[in-house]
Coordinates of C-alpha atoms (C1' of nucleotides) in Angstrom, one line a residue:
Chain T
X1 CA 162.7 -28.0 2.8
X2 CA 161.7 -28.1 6.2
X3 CA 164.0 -27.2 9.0
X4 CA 167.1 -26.1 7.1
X5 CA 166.5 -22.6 9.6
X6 CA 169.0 -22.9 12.3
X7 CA 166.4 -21.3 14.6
X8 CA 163.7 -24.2 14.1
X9 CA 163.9 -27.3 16.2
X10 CA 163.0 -30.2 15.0
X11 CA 163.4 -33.8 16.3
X12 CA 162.0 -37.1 14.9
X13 CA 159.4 -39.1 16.1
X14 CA 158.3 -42.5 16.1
X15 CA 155.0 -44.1 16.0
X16 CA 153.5 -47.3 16.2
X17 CA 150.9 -49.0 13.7
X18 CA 147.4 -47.6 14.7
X19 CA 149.2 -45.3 16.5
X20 CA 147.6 -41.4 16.8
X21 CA 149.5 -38.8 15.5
X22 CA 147.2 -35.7 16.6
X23 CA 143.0 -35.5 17.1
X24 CA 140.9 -33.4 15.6
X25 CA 140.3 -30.0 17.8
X26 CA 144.0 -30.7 19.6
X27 CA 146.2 -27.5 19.6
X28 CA 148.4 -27.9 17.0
X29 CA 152.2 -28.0 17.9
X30 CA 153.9 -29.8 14.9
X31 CA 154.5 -29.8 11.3
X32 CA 155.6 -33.7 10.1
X33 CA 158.2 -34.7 7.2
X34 CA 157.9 -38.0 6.7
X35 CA 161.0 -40.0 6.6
X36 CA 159.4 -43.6 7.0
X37 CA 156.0 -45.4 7.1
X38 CA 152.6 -44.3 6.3
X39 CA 150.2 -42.0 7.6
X40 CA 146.8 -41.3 6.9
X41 CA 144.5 -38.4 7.8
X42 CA 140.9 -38.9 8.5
X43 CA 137.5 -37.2 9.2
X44 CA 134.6 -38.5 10.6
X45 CA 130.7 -37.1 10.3
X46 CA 129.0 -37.5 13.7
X47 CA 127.0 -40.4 12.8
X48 CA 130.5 -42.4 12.3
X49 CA 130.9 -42.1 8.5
X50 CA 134.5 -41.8 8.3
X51 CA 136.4 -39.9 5.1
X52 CA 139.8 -40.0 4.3
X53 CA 141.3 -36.8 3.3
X54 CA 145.0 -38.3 2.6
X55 CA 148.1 -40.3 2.5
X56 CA 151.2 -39.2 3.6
X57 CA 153.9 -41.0 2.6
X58 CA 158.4 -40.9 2.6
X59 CA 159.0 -37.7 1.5
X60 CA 155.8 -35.5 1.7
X61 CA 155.0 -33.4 4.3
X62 CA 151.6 -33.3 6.7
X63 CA 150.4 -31.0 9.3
X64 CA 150.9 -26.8 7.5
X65 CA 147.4 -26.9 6.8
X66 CA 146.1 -26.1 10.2
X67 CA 144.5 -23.1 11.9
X68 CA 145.2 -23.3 15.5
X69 CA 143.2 -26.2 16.2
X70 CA 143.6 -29.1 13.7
X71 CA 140.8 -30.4 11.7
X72 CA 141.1 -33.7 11.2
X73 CA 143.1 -36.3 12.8
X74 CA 146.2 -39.0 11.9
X75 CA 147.5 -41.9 12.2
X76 CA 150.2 -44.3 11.6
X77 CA 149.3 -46.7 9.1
X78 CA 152.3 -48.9 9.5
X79 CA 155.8 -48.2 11.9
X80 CA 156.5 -44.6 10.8
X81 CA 159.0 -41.9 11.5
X82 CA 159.0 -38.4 10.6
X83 CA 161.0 -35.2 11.4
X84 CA 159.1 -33.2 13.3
X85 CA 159.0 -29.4 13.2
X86 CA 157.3 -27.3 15.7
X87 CA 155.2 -24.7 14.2
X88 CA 155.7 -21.5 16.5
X89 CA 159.2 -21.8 15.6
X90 CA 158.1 -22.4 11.8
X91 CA 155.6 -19.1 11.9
X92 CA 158.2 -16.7 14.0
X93 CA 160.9 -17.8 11.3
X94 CA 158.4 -17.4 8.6
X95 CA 157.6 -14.1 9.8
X96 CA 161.4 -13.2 8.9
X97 CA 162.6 -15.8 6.1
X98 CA 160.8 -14.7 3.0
X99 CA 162.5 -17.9 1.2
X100 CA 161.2 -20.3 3.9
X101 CA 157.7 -18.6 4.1
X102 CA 157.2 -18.6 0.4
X103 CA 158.6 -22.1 -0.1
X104 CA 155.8 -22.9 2.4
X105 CA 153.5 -21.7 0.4
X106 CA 153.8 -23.4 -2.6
X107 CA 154.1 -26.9 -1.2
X108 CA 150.4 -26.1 0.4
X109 CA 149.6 -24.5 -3.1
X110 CA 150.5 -28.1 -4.7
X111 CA 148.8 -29.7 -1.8
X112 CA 145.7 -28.1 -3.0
X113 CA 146.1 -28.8 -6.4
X114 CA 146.2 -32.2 -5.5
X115 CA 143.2 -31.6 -3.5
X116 CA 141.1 -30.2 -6.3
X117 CA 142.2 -33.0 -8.8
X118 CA 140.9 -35.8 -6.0
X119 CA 137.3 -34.0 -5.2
X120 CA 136.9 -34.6 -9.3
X121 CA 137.6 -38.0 -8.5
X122 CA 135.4 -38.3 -5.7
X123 CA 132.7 -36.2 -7.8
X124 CA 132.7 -37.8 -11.0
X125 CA 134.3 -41.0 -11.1
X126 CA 132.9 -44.7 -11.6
X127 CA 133.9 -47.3 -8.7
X128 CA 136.5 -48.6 -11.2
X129 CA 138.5 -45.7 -12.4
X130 CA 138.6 -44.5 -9.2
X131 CA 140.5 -47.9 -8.2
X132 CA 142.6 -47.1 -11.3
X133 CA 143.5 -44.1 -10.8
X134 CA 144.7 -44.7 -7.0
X135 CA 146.8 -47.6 -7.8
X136 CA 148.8 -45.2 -10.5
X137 CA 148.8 -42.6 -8.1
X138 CA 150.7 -44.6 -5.6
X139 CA 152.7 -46.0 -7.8
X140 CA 153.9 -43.0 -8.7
X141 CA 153.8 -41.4 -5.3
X142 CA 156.0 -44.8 -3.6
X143 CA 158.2 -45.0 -6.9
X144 CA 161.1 -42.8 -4.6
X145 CA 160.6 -45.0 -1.7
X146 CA 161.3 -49.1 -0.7
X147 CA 157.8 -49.9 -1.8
X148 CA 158.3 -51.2 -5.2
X149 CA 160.1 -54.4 -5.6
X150 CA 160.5 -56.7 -8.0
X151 CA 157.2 -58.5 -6.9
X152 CA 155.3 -55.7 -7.4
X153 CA 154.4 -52.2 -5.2
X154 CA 153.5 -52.9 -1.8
X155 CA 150.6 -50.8 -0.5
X156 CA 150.6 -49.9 3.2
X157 CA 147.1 -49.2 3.8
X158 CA 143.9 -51.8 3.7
X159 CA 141.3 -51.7 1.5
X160 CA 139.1 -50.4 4.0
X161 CA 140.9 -47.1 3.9
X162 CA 141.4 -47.0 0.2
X163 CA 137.6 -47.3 0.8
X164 CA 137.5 -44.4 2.8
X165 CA 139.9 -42.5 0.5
X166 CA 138.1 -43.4 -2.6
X167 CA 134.3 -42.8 -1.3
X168 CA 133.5 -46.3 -2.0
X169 CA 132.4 -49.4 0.3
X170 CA 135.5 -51.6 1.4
X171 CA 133.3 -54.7 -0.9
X172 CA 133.4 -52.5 -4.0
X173 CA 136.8 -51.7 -3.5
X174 CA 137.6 -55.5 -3.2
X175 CA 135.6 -56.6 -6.7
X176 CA 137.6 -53.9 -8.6
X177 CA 141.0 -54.9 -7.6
X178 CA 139.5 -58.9 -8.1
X179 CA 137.7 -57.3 -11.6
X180 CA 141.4 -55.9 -13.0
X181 CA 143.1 -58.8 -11.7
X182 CA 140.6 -61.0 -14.2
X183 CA 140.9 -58.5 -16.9
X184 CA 145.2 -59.2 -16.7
X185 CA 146.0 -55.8 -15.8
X186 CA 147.3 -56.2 -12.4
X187 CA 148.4 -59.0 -10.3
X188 CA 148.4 -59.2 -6.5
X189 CA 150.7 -62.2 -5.4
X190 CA 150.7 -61.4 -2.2
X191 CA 148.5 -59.0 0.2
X192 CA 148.8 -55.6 -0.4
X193 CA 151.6 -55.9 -3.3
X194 CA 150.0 -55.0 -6.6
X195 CA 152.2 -55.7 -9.8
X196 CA 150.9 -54.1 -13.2
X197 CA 150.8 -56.2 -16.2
X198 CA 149.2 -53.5 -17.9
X199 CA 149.6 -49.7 -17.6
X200 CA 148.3 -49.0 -20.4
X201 CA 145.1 -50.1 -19.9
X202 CA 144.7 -48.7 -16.3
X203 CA 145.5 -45.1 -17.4
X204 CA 142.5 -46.3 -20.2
X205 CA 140.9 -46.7 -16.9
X206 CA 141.1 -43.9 -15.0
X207 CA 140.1 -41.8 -17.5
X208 CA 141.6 -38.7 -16.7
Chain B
X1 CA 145.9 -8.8 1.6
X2 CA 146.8 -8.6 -2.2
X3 CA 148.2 -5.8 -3.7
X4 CA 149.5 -3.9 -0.6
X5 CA 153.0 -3.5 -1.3
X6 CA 153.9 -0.8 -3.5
X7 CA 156.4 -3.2 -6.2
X8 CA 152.6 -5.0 -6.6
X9 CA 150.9 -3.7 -10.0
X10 CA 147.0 -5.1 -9.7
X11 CA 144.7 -3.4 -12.0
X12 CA 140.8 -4.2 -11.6
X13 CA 139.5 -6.6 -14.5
X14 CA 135.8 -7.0 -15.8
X15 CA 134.4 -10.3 -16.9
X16 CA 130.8 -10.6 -18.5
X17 CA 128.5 -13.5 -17.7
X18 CA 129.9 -16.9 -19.2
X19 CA 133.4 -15.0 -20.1
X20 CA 136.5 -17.4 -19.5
X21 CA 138.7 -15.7 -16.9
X22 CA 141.6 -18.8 -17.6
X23 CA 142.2 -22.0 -19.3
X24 CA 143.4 -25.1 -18.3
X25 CA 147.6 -25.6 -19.4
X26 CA 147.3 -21.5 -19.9
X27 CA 150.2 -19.6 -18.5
X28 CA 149.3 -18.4 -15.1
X29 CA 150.1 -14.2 -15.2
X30 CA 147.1 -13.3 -12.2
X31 CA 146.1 -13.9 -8.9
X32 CA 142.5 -12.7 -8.5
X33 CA 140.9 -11.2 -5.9
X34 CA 136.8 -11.1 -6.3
X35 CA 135.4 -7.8 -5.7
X36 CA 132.1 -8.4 -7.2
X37 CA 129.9 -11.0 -9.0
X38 CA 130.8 -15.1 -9.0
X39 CA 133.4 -17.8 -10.5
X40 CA 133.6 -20.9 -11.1
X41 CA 136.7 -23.2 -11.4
X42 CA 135.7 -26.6 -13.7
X43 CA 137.7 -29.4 -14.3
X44 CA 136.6 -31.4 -17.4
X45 CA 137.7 -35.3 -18.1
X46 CA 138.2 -36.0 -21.7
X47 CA 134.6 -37.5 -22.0
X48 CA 133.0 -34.2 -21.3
X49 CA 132.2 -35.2 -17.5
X50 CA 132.4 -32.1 -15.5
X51 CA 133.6 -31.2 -11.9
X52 CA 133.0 -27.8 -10.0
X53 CA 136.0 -27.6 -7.5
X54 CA 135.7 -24.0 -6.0
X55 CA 133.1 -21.0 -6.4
X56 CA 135.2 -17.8 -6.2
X57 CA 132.6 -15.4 -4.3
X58 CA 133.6 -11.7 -3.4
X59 CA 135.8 -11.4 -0.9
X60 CA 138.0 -14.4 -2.2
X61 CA 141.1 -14.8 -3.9
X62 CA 142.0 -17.5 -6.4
X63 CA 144.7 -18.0 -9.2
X64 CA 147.0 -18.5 -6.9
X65 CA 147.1 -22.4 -6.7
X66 CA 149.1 -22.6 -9.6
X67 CA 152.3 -23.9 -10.8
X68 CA 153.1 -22.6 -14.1
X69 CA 150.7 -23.9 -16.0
X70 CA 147.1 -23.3 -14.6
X71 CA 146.0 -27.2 -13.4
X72 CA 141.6 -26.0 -14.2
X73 CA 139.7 -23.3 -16.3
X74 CA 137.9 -20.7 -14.7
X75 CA 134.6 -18.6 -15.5
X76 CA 132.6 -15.3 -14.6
X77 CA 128.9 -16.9 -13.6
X78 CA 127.6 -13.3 -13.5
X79 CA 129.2 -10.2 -14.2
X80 CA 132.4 -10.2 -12.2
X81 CA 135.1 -8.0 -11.3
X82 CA 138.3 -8.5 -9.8
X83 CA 141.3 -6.9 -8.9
X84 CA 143.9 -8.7 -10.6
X85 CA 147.8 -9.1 -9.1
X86 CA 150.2 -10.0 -11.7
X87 CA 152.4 -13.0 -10.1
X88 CA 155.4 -12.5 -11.6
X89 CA 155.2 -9.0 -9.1
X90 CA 154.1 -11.5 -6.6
X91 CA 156.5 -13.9 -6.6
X92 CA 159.5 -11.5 -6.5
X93 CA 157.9 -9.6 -3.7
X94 CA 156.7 -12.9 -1.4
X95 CA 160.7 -13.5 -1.7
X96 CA 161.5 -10.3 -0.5
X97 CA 158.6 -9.6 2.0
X98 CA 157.7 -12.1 4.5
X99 CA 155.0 -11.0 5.9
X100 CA 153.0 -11.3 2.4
X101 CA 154.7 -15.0 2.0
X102 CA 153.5 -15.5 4.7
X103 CA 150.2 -14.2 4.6
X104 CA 149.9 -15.8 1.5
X105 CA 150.6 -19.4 2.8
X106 CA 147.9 -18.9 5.8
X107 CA 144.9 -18.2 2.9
X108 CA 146.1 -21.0 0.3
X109 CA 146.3 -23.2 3.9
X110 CA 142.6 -22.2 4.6
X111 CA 141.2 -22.9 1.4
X112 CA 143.2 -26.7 1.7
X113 CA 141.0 -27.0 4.8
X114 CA 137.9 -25.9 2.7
X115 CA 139.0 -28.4 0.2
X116 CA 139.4 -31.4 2.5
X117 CA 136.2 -31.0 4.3
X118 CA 134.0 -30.5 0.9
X119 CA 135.8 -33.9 0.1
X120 CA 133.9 -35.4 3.0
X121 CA 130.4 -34.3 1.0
X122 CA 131.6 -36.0 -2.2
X123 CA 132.7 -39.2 -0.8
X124 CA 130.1 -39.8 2.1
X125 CA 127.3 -37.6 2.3
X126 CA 124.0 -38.4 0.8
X127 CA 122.1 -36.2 -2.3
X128 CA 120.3 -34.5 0.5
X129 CA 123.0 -33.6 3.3
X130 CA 125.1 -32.4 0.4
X131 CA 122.6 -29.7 -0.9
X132 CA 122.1 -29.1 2.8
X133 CA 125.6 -28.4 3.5
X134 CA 125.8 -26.1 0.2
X135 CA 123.1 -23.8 1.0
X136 CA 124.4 -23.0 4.4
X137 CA 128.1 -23.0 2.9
X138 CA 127.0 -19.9 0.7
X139 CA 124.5 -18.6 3.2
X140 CA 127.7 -18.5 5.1
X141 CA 129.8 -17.0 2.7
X142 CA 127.3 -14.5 1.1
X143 CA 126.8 -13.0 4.5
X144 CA 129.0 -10.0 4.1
X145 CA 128.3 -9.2 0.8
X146 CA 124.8 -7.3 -1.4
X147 CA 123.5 -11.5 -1.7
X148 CA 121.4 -11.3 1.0
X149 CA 118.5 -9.1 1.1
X150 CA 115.1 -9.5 3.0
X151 CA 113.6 -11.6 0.3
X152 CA 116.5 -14.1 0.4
X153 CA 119.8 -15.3 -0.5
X154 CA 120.1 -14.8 -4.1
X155 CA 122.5 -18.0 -5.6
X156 CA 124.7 -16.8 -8.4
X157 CA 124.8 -20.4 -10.0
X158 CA 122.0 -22.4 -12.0
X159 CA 121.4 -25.7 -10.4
X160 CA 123.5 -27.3 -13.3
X161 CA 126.8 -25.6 -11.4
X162 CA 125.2 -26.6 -8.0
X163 CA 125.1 -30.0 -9.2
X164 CA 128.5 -30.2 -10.7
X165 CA 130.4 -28.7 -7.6
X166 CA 128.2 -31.2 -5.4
X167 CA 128.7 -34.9 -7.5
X168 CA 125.2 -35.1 -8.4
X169 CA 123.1 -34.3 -11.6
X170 CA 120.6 -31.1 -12.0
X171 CA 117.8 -33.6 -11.8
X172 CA 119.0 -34.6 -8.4
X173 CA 119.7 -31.1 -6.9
X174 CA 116.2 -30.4 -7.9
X175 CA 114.3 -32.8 -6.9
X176 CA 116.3 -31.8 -3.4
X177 CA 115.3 -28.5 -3.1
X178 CA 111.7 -29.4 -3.9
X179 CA 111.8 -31.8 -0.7
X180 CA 113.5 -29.0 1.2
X181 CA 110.5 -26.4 0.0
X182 CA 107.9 -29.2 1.1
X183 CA 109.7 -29.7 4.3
X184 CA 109.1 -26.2 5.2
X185 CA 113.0 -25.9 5.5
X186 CA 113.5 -23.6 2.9
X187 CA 111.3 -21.5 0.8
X188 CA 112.1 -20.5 -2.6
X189 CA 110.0 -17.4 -3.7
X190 CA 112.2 -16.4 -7.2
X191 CA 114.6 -18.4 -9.4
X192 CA 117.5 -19.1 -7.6
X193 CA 116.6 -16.9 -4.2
X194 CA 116.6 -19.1 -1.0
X195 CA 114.9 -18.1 2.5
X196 CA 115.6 -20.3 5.2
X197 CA 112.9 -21.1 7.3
X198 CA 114.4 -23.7 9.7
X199 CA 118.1 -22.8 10.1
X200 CA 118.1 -26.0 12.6
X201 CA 116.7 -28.5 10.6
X202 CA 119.3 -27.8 7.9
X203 CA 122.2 -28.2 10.0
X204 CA 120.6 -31.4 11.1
X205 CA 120.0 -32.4 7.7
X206 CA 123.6 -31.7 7.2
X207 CA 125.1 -34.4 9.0
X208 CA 128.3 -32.2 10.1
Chain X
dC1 C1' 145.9 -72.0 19.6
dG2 C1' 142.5 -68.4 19.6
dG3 C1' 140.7 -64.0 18.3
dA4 C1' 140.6 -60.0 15.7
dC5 C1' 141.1 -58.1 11.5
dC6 C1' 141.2 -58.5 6.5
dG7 C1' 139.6 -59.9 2.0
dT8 C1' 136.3 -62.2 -0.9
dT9 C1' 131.9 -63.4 -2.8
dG10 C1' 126.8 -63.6 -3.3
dA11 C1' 122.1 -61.8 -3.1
dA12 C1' 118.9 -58.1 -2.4
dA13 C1' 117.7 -53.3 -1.8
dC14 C1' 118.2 -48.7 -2.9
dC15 C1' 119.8 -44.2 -4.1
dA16 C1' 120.9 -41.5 -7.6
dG17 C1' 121.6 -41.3 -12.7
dT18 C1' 119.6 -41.2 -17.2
dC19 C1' 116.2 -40.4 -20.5
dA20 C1' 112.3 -37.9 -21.9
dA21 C1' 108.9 -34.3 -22.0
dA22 C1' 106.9 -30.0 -20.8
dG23 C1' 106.5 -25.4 -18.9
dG24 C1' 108.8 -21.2 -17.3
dA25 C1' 112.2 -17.7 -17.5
dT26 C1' 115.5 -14.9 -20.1
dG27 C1' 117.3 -12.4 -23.8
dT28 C1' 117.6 -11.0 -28.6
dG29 C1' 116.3 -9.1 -32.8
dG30 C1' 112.8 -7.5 -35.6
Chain P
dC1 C1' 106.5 -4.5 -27.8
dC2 C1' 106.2 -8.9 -29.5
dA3 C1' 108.1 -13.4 -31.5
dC4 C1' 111.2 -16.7 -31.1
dA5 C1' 115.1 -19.4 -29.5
dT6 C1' 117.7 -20.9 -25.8
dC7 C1' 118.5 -22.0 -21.4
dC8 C1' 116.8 -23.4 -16.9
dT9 C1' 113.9 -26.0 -13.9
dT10 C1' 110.7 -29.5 -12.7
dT11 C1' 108.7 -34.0 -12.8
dG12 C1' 107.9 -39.0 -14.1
dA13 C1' 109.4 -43.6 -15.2
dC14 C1' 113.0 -46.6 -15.6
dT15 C1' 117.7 -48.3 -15.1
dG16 C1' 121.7 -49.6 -13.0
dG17 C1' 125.9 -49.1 -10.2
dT18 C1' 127.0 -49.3 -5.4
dT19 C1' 125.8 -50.2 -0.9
dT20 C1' 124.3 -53.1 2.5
dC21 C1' 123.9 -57.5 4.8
dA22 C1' 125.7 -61.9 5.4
dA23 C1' 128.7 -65.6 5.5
dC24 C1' 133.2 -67.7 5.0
dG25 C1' 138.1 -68.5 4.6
dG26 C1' 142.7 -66.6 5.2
dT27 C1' 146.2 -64.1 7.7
dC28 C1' 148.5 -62.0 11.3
dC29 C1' 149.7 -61.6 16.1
dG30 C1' 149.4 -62.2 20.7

DNA sequence: CGGACCGTTGAAACCAGTCAAAGGATGTGG
DNA sequence: CCACATCCTTTGACTGGTTTCAACGGTCCG
């Protein structure tokens, strides 16, 4: 989707765990496909309260939804890769490609449908369907992807940032997860790698 | 931005008070720019929970986050009138114009931005910060338009919507505003009219 | 082997939700 | 123009879900 223009460059990029991908209020000078890895994009209130605002993950795309300057910032949650795609070539081509521009547009369209459904999340939802609903949201999301072996999906982030994604403390997060795992609708053998014994009961869950 | 090019049929709607503009899983046939009055989009879980994810003020364009289907219902909160672009028009034209693609992709890319930060209100502010933050969103926003006269900014929305598009109940939102009125911050001298008295202490309440 | 990070669990405090009641505003129809 | 019903707003008392604070063991990585 992105890059098939002749006239757009694009190269990949590597970066490390922890590593920053771009800062809030940096010029921004690429749009990311991700190919590999995790990312996730953060805000924080002055006071240090931190907010995440996404996950990126193989196969999505990060980084169109900028003015000049970018709002938030990311980071690598684990080794990742990505194609990278410099946006002044993106806008000049978009300027001439109706195809590409309008493509462009509806991914950020879905983007913010996605958006919209998550604020009802963080809006109306009890501690525990909002664990629910996350864990069948990336199952879904990593179904394409290496996460999901036969022991179970393997979750790239810690529960500190599902925290932050959620709206919740990183303790409440934990006693969910501990609370489904008594209740024999998930599993985790290992760290990180959730197994579902019961789907059924987390969509119950989620409640949406 | 909508409507300028001359394959573009829009025609100017009318919507009384309460009157549904769209339903959820309707077929999506408008894009909507406000030229008068207020909307509400309202996503409902099946319990009857309730989430505000966007006030449509004039000005503003929405309908256009859809896929086919529309993904949230929306709602005249006063007497509303919009000039209404029929998207099967617009799709064929965004694929032939890329300038309006374009175009189109930069204001569904701005109101991703609006969305991500108001995600930071629902997941980490406090009852306080967040009514706070709202009054000087729509201060903000009902700037340009007949919302603003000597006596005050005049809130299309009964603290009900407020409270729904903020993650906290009426109850909350009032008690709020009353502390705001005994702080001196605000003053309000009619149902629903707002005069700030302390711009700074609000954006220090605000936390952003 | 040591240290930082991560996850778990318990106890206590607190913010916001819920329930309830009452008064005020708005609009309708007689 | 008034009577009445409905919706909106305010306020109090209580409840409870989540956060906070704290401590501990486990895991990963240098």
């Amino acid at each position: 989707m992105l890059g098939n223009a002749a006239a757009i460059r694009s190269n990949t990029q590597s970066f490390a765990k922890g590593e920053r991908i771009y800062t809030r209020n940096e010029t921004a000078h690429h749009a990311h496909a991700v190919l590999e890895g995790a990312v996730r994009a953060s805000h924080c209130l002055p006071d240090g309260r931190r907010h995440l605002s996404a996950f990126h993950l193989p196969g999505e795309i990060f980084g169109l939804d900028s003015g000049a300057l970018r709002s938030h910032e990311t980071e690598a949650l684990v080794k990742t890769t990505t194609l990278a795609v410099r946006l002044d070539d993106l806008d000049r081509e978009a300027g001439i490609d109706p195809g590409l521009a309008w493509g462009l547009c509806n991914l950020v369209a879905a983007e913010l449908r996605k958006a919209r459904e998550h604020m009802v999340l963080l809006g109306r939802k009890s501690a525990l369907e909002r664990v629910a609903a996350f864990l069948l949201e990336m199952d879904r999301r990593l179904a394409t992807t290496g996460a999901m072996s036969k022991g179970g999906m393997s979750l790239p982030m810690c529960e500190h940032d599902m925290a932050d994604y959620l709206g919740l403390s990183s303790e409440t997060v934990s006693r969910c997860l501990t609370k489904l795992q008594a209740s024999r609708i998930i599993v985790m053998s290992k760290r990180r790698t959730v197994r579902f014994l019961d789907r059924a009961g987390l969509h119950e869950l989620d409640a949406s």
